[in-house]
PDB file of C-alpha atoms in Angstrom:
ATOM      1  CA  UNK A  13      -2.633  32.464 -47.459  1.00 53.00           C
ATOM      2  CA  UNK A  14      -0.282  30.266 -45.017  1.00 57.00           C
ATOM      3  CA  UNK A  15      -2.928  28.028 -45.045  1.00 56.00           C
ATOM      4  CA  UNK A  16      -3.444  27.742 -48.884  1.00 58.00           C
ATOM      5  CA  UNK A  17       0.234  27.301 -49.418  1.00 57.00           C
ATOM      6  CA  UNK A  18       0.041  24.392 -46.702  1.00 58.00           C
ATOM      7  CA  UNK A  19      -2.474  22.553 -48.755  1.00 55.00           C
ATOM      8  CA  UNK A  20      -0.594  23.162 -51.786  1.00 55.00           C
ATOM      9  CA  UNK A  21       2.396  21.859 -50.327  1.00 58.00           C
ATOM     10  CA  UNK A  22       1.107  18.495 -49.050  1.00 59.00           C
ATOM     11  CA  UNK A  23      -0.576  18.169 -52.456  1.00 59.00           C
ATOM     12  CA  UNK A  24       2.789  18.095 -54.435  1.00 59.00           C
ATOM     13  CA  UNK A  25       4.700  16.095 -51.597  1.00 57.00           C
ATOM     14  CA  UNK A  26       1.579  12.918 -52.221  1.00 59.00           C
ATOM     15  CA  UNK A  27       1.935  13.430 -55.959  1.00 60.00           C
ATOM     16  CA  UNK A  28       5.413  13.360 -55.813  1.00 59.00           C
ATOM     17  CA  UNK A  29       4.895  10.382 -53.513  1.00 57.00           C
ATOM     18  CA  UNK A  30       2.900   8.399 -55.980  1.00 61.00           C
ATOM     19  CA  UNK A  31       5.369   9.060 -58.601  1.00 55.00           C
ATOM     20  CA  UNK A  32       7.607   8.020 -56.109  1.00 60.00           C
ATOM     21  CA  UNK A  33       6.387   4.830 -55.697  1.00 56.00           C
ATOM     22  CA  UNK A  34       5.076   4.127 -59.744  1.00 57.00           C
ATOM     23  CA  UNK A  35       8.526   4.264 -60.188  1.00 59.00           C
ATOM     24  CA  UNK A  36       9.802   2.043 -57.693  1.00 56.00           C
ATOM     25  CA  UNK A  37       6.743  -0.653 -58.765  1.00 57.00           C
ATOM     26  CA  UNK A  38       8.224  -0.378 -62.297  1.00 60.00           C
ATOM     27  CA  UNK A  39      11.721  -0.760 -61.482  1.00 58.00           C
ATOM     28  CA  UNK A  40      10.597  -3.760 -59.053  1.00 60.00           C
ATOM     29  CA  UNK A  41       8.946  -4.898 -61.876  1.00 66.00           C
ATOM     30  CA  UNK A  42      11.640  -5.326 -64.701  1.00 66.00           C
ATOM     31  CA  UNK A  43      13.766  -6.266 -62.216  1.00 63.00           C
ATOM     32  CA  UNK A  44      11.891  -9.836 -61.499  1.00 69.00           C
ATOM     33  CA  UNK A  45      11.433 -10.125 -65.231  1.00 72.00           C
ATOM     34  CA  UNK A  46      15.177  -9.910 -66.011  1.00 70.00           C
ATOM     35  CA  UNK A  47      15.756 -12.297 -63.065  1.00 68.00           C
ATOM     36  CA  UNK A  48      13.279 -14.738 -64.879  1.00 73.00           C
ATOM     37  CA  UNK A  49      14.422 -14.147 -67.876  1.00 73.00           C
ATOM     38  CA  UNK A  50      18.175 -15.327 -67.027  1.00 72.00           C
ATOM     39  CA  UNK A  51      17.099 -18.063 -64.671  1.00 71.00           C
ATOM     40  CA  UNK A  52      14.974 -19.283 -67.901  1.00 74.00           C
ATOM     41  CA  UNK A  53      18.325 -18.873 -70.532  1.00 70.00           C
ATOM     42  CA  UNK A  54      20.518 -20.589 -68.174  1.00 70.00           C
ATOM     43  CA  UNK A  55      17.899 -23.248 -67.573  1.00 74.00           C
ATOM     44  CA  UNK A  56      17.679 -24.126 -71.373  1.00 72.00           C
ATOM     45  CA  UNK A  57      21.297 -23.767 -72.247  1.00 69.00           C
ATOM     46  CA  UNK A  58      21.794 -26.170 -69.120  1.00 68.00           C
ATOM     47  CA  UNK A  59      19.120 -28.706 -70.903  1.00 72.00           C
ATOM     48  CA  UNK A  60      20.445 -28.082 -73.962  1.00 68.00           C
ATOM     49  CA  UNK A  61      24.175 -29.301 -72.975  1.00 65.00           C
ATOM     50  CA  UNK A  62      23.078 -32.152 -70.908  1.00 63.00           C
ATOM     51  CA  UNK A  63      20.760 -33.786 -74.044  1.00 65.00           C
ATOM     52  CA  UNK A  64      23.719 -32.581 -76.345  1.00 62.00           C
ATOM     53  CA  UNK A  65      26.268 -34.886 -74.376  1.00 61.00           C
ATOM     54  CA  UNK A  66      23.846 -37.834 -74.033  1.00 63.00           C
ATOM     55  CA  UNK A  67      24.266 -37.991 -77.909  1.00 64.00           C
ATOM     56  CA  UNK A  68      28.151 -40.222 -78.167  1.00 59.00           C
ATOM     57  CA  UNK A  69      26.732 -42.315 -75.256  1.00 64.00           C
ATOM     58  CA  UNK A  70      26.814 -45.373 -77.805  1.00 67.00           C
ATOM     59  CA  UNK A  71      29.948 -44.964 -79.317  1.00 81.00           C
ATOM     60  CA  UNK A  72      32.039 -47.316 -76.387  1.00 87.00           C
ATOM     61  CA  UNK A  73      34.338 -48.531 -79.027  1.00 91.00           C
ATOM     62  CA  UNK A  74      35.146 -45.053 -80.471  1.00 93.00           C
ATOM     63  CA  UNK A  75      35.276 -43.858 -76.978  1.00 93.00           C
ATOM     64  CA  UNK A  76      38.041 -46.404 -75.907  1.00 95.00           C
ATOM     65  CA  UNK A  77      40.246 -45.839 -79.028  1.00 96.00           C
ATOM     66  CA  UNK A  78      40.423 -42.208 -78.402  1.00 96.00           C
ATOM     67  CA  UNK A  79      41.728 -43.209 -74.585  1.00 97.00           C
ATOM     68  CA  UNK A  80      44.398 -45.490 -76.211  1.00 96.00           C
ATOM     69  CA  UNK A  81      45.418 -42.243 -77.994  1.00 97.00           C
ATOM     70  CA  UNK A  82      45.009 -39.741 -75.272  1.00 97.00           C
ATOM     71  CA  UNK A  83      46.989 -41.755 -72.872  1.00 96.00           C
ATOM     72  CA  UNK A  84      49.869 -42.614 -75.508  1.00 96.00           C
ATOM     73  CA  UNK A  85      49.953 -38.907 -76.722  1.00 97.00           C
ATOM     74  CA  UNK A  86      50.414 -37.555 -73.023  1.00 97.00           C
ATOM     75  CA  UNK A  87      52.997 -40.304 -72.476  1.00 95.00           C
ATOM     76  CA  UNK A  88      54.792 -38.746 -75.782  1.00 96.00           C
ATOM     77  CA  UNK A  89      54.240 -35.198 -74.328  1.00 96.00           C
ATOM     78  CA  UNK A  90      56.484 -36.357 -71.101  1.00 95.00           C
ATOM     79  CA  UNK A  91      53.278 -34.970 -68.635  1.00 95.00           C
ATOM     80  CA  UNK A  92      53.107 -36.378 -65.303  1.00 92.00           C
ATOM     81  CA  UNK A  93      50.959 -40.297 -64.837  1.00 91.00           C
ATOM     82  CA  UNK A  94      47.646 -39.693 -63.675  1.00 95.00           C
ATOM     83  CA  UNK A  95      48.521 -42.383 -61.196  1.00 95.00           C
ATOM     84  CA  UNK A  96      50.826 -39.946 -59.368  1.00 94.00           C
ATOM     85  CA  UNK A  97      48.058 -38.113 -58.106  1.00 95.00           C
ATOM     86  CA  UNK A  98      45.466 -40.902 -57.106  1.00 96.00           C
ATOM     87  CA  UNK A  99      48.442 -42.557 -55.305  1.00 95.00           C
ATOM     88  CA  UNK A 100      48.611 -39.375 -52.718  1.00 93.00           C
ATOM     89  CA  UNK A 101      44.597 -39.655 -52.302  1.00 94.00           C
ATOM     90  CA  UNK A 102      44.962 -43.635 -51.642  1.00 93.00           C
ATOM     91  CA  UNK A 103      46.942 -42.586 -48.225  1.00 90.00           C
ATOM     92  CA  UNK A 104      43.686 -42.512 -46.444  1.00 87.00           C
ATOM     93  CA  UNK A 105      40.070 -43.260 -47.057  1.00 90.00           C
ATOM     94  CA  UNK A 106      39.168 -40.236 -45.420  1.00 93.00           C
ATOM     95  CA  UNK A 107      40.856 -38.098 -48.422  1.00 94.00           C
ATOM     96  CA  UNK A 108      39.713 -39.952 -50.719  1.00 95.00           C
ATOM     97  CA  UNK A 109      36.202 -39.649 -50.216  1.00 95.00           C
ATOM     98  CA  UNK A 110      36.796 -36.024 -49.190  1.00 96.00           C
ATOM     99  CA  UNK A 111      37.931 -35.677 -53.230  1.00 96.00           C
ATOM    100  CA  UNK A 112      34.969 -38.326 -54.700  1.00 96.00           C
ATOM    101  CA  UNK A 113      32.918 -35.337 -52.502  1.00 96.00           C
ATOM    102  CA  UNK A 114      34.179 -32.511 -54.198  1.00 97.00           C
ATOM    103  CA  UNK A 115      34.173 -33.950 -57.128  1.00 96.00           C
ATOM    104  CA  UNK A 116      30.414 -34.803 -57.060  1.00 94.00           C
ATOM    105  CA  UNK A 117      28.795 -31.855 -54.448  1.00 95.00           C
ATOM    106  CA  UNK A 118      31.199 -28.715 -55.732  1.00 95.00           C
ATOM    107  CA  UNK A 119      31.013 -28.337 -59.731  1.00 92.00           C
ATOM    108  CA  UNK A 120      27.247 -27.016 -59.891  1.00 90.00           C
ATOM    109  CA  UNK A 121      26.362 -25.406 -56.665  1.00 93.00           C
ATOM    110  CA  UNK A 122      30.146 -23.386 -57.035  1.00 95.00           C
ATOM    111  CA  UNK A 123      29.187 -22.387 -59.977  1.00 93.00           C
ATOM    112  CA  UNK A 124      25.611 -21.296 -59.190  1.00 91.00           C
ATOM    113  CA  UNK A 125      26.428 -19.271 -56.597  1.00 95.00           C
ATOM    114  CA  UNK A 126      29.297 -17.432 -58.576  1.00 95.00           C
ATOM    115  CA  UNK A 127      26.295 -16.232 -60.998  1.00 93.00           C
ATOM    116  CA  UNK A 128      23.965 -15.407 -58.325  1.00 92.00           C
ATOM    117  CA  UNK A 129      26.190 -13.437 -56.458  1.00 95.00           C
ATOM    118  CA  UNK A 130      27.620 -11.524 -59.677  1.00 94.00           C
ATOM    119  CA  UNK A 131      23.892 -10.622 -61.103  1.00 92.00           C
ATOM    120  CA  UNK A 132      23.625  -9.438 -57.349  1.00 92.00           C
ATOM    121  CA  UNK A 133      26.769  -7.649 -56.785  1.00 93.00           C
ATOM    122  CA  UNK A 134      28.173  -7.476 -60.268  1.00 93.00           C
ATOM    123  CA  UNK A 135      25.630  -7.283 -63.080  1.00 90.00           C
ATOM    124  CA  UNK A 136      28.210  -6.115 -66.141  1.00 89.00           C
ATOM    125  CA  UNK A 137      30.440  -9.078 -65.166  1.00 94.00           C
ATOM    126  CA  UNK A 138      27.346 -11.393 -64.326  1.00 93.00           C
ATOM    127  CA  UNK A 139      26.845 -11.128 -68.461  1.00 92.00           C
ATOM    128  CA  UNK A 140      30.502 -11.410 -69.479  1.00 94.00           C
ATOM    129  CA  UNK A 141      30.814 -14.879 -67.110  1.00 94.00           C
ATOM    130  CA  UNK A 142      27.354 -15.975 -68.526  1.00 92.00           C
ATOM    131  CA  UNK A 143      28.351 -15.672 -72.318  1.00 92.00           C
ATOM    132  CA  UNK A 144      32.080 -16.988 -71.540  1.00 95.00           C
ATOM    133  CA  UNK A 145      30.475 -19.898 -70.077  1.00 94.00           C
ATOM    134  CA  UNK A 146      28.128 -20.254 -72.755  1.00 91.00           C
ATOM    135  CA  UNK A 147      30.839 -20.393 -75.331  1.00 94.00           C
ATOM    136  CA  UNK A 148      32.942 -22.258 -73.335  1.00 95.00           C
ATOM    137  CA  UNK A 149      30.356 -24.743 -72.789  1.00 92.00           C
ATOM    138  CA  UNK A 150      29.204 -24.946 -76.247  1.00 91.00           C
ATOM    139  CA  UNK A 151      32.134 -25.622 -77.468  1.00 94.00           C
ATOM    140  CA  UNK A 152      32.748 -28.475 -74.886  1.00 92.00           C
ATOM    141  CA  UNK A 153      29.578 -30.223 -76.558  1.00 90.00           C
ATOM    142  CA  UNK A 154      31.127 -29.884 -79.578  1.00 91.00           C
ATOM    143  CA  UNK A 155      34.006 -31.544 -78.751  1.00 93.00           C
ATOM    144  CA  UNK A 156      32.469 -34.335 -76.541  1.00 90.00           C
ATOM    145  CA  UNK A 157      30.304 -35.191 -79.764  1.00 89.00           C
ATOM    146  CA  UNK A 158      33.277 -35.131 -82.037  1.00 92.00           C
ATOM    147  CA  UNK A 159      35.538 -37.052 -79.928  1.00 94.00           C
ATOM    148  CA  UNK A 160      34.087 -39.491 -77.427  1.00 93.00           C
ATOM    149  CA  UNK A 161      36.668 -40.233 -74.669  1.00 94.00           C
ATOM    150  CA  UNK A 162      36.533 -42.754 -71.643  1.00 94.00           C
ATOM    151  CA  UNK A 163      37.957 -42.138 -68.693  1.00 95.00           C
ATOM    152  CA  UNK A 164      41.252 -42.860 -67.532  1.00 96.00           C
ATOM    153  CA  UNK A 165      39.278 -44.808 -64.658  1.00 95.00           C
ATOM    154  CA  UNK A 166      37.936 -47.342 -67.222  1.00 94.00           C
ATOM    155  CA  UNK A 167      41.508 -47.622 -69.187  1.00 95.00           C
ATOM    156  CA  UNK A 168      43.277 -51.167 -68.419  1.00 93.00           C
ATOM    157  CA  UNK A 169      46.483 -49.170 -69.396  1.00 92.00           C
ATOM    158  CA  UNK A 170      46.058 -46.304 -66.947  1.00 93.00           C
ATOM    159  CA  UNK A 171      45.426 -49.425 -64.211  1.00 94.00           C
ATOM    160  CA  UNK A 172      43.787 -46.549 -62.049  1.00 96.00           C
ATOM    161  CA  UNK A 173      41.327 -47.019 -59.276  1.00 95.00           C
ATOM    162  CA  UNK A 174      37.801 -45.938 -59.860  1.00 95.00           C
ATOM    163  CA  UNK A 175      37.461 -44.435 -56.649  1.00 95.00           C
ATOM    164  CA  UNK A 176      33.731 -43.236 -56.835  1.00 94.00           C
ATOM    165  CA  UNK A 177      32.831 -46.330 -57.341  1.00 93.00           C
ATOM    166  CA  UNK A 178      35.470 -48.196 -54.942  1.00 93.00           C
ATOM    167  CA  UNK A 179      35.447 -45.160 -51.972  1.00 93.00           C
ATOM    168  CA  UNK A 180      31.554 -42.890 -53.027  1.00 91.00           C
ATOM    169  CA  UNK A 181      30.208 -40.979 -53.518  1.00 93.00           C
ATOM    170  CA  UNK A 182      29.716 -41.523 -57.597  1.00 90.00           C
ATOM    171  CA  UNK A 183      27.936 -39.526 -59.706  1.00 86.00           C
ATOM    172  CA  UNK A 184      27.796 -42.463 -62.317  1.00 87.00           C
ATOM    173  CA  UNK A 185      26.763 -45.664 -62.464  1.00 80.00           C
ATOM    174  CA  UNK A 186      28.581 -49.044 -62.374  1.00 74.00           C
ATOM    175  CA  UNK A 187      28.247 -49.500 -66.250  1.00 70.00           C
ATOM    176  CA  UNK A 188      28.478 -47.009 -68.766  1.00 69.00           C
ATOM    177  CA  UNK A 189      26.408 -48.068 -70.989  1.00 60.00           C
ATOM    178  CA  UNK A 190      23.167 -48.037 -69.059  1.00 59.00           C
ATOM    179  CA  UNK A 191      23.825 -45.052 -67.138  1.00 61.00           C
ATOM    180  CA  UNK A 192      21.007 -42.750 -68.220  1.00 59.00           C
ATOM    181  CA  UNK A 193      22.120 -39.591 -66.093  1.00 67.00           C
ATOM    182  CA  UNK A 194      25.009 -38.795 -67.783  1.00 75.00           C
ATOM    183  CA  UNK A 195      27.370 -39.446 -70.350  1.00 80.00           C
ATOM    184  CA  UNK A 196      30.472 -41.341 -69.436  1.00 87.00           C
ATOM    185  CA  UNK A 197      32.453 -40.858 -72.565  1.00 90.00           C
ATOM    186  CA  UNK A 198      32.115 -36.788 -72.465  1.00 88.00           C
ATOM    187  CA  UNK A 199      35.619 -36.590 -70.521  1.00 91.00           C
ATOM    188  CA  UNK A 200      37.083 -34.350 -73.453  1.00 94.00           C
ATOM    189  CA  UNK A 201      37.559 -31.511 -72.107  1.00 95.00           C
ATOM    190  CA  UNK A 202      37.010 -31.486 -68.356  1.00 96.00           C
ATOM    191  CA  UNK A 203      34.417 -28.828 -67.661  1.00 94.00           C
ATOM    192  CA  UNK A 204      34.762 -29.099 -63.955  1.00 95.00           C
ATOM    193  CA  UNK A 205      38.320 -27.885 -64.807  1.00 98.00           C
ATOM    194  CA  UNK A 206      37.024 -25.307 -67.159  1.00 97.00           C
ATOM    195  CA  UNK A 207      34.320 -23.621 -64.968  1.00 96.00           C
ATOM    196  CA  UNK A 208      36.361 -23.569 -62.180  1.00 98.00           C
ATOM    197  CA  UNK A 209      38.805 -21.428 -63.896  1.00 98.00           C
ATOM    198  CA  UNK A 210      36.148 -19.310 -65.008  1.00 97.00           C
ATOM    199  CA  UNK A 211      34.724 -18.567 -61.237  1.00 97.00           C
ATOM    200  CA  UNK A 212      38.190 -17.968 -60.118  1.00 98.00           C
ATOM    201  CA  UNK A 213      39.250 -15.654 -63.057  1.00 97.00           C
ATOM    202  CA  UNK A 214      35.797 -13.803 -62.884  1.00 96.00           C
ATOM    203  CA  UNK A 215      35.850 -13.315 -58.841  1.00 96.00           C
ATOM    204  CA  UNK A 216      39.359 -11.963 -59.730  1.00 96.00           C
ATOM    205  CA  UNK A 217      38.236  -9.357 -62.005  1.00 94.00           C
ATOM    206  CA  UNK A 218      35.091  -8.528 -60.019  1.00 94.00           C
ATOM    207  CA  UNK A 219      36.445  -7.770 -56.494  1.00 93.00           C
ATOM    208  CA  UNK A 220      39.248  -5.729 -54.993  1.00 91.00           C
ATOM    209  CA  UNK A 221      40.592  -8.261 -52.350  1.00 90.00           C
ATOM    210  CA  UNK A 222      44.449  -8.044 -51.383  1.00 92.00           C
ATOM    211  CA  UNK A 223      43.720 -12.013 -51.661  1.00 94.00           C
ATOM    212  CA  UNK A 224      41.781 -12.678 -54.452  1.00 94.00           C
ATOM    213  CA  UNK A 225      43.920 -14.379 -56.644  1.00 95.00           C
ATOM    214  CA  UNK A 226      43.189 -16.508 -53.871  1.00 97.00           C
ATOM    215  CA  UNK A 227      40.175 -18.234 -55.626  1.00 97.00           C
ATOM    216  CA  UNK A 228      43.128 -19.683 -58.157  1.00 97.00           C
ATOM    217  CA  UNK A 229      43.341 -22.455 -55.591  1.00 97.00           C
ATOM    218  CA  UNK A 230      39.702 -23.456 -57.011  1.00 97.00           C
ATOM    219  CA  UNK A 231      40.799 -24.397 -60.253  1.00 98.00           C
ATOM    220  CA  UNK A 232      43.861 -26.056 -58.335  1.00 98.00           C
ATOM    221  CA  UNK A 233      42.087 -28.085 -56.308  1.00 98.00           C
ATOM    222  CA  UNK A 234      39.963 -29.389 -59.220  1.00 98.00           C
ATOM    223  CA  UNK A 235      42.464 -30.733 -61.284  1.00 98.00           C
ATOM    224  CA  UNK A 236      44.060 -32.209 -58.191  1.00 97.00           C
ATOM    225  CA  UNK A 237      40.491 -34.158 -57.626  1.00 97.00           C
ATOM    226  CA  UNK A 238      39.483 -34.707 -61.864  1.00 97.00           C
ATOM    227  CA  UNK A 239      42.718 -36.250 -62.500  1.00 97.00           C
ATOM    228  CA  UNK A 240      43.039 -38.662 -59.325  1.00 97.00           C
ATOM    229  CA  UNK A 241      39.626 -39.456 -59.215  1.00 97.00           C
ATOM    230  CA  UNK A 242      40.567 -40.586 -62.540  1.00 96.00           C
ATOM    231  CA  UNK A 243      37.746 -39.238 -63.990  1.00 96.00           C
ATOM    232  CA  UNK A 244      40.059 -36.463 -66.265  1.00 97.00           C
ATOM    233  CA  UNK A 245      42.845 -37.096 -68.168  1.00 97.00           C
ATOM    234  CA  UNK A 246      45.561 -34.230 -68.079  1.00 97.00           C
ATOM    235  CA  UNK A 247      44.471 -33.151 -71.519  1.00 98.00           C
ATOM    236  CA  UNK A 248      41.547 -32.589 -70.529  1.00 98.00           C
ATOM    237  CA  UNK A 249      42.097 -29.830 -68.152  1.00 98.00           C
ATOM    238  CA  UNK A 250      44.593 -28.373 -71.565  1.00 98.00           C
ATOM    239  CA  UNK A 251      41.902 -28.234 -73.497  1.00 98.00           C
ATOM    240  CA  UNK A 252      39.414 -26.768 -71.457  1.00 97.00           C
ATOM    241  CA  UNK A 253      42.320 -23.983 -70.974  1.00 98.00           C
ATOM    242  CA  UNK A 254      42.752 -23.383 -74.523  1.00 98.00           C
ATOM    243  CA  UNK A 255      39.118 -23.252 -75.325  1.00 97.00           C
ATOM    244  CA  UNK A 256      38.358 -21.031 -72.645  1.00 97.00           C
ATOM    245  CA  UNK A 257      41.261 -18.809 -73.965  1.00 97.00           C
ATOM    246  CA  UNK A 258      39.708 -19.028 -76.951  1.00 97.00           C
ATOM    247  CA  UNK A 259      36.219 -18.034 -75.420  1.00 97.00           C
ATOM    248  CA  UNK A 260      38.251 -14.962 -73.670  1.00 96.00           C
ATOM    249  CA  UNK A 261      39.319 -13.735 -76.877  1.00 96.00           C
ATOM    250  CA  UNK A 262      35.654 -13.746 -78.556  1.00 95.00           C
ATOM    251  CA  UNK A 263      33.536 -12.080 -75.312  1.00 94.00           C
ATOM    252  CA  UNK A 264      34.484  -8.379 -74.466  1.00 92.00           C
ATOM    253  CA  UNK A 265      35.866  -8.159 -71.139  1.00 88.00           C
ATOM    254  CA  UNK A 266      33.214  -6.522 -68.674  1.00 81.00           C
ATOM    255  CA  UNK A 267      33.283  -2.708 -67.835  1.00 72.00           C
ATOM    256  CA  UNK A 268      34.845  -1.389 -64.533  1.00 66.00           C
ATOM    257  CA  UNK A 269      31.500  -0.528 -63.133  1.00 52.00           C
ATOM    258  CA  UNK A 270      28.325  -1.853 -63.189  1.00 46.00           C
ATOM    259  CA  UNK A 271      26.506  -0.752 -65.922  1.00 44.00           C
ATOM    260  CA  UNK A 272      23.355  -0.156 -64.107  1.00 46.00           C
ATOM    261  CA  UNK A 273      23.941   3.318 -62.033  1.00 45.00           C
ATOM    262  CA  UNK A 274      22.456   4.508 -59.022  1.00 42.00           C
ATOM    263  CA  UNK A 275      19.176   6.635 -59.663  1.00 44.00           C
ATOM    264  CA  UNK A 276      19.324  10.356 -59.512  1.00 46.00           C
ATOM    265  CA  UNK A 277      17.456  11.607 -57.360  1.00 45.00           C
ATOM    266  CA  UNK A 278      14.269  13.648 -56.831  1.00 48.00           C
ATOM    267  CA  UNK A 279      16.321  16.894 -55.164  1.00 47.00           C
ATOM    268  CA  UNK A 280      18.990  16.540 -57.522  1.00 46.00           C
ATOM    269  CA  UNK A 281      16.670  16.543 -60.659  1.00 47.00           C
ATOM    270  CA  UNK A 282      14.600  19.149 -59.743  1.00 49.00           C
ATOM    271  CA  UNK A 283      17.734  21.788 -58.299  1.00 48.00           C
ATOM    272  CA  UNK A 284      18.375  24.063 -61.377  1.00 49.00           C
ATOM    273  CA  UNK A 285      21.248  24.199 -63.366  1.00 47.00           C
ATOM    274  CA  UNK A 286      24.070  26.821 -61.974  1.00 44.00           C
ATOM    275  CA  UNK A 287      24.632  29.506 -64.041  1.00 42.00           C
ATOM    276  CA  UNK A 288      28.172  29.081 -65.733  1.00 42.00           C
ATOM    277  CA  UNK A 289      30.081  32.346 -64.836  1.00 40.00           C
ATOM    278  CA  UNK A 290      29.041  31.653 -61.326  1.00 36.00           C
ATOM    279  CA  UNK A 291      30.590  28.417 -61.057  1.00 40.00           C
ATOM    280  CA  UNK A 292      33.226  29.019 -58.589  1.00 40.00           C
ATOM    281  CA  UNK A 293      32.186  32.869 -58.010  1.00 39.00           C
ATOM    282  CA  UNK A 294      32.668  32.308 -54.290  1.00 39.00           C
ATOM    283  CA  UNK A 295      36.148  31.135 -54.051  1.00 38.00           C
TER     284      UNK A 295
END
């Protein structure tokens, strides 16, 4: 009889092995397919943005009229010259190719890594950053296609240094016009601005730190390196602000936990159910 029961025994503990581990295969399983699946999505909305901006490349004229405007409306507004900012950098060379640096190395790998390590650590808020990026970004394209905008670095009024291409590193060629990797007039708004504030207001709301608001010195640091670069105007850090207020407003804000919970398991499924007048019998 001992012996019976043995065999019985090891019988249910390999079947409940096998379950054990069909389970496990599954869950490995939709797990690399959801990975793929976002790595494709961000991939094509990615494309998607960069052949979007590529569209107002021709449009120099355009683009130069609406820096005339953009530098005589912030002069109206009272805001700070852009010149007071590249003047600090010009102190050393060593600072100023620290900022061309930053400006080039920081914006994507930053924000790669915030997404990585929120679909790690934090998938409800991985989504909510993804789609306030998205609309962010989206409407960024918009806005670059509607309103082509040079640079304050190529505005005779602004008589500001293009330090990229006077200091490096540049992520743009010498003239506009044939650069083919990227779109000189999209500087309306500054997305380097805008997805910095995103990483720092999404670490914010995913962690617990004492110090987390912390990661506003991003965002800080950004503008401080956009605008005396020269490559951003101030508006164009406003903007991004507003539309990613606007973006803010339109995506629900992510739940408190992740949305995924731990799996129950096998002892605590199979244990029956307490009977309800014993609850608590013992005390």
């Amino acid at each position: 009889m001992n012996a019976q029961t043995t065999g019985i025994s090891k019988e249910s503990g390999q079947q409940s092995g096998q379950q054990s581990g069909q389970r496990a295969g599954r869950h490995g399983a939709a797990a690399r397919r959801r990975l793929v699946r976002e790595l494709l999505l961000v991939t094509v909305l990615f494309t998607v943005y960069k052949a979007g901006r590529m569209l107002s490349t021709g449009r120099t004229e355009e683009a130069f009229r609406n820096a005339g405007r953009t530098w005589d409306a912030e002069r109206a507004l009272h805001l700070p010259g852009e010149g007071a900012v590249q003047r600090l950098l010009l102190h050393g060379d060593a600072l100023v190719h620290t900022a061309n640096t930053y400006y080039a190395a920081v914006h994507f790998p930053a924000t790669a890594l915030f997404l990585v390590w929120l679909y790690v650590r934090r998938p409800g808020h991985y989504l909510w950053a993804r789609r306030v990026l998205a609309v962010l970004t989206g409407a960024a394209l918009v806005l670059h296609l509607a309103f082509p905008l040079a640079p304050p670095r190529m505005l005779e009024a602004a008589r500001l240094v293009d330090t990229g291409q006077v200091y490096g590193p540049t992520v743009y060629g010498a003239a506009p016009a044939a650069d083919t990797m990227a779109n000189q007039f999209a500087a309306m708004p500054s997305l380097h601005f805008g997805w910095a504030l995103v990483l720092a207001l999404g670490m914010i709301a995913a962690t617990s730190a004492r110090l987390r608001a912390l990661w506003l010195l991003h965002p800080l640091v950004t503008l401080l390196v956009v605008v005396g670069t020269a490559n951003h105007y101030w508006l164009d850090a406003i903007v991004a602000t507003v539309l990613l207020g606007a973006a803010l407003l339109l995506v629900p804000r992510p739940p408190r936990r992740s949305p995924h919970p731990a799996p129950e398991l096998p002892a605590q499924r199979n244990a029956p159910a307490a009977a309800p007048g014993l609850v608590g019998a013992g005390r």
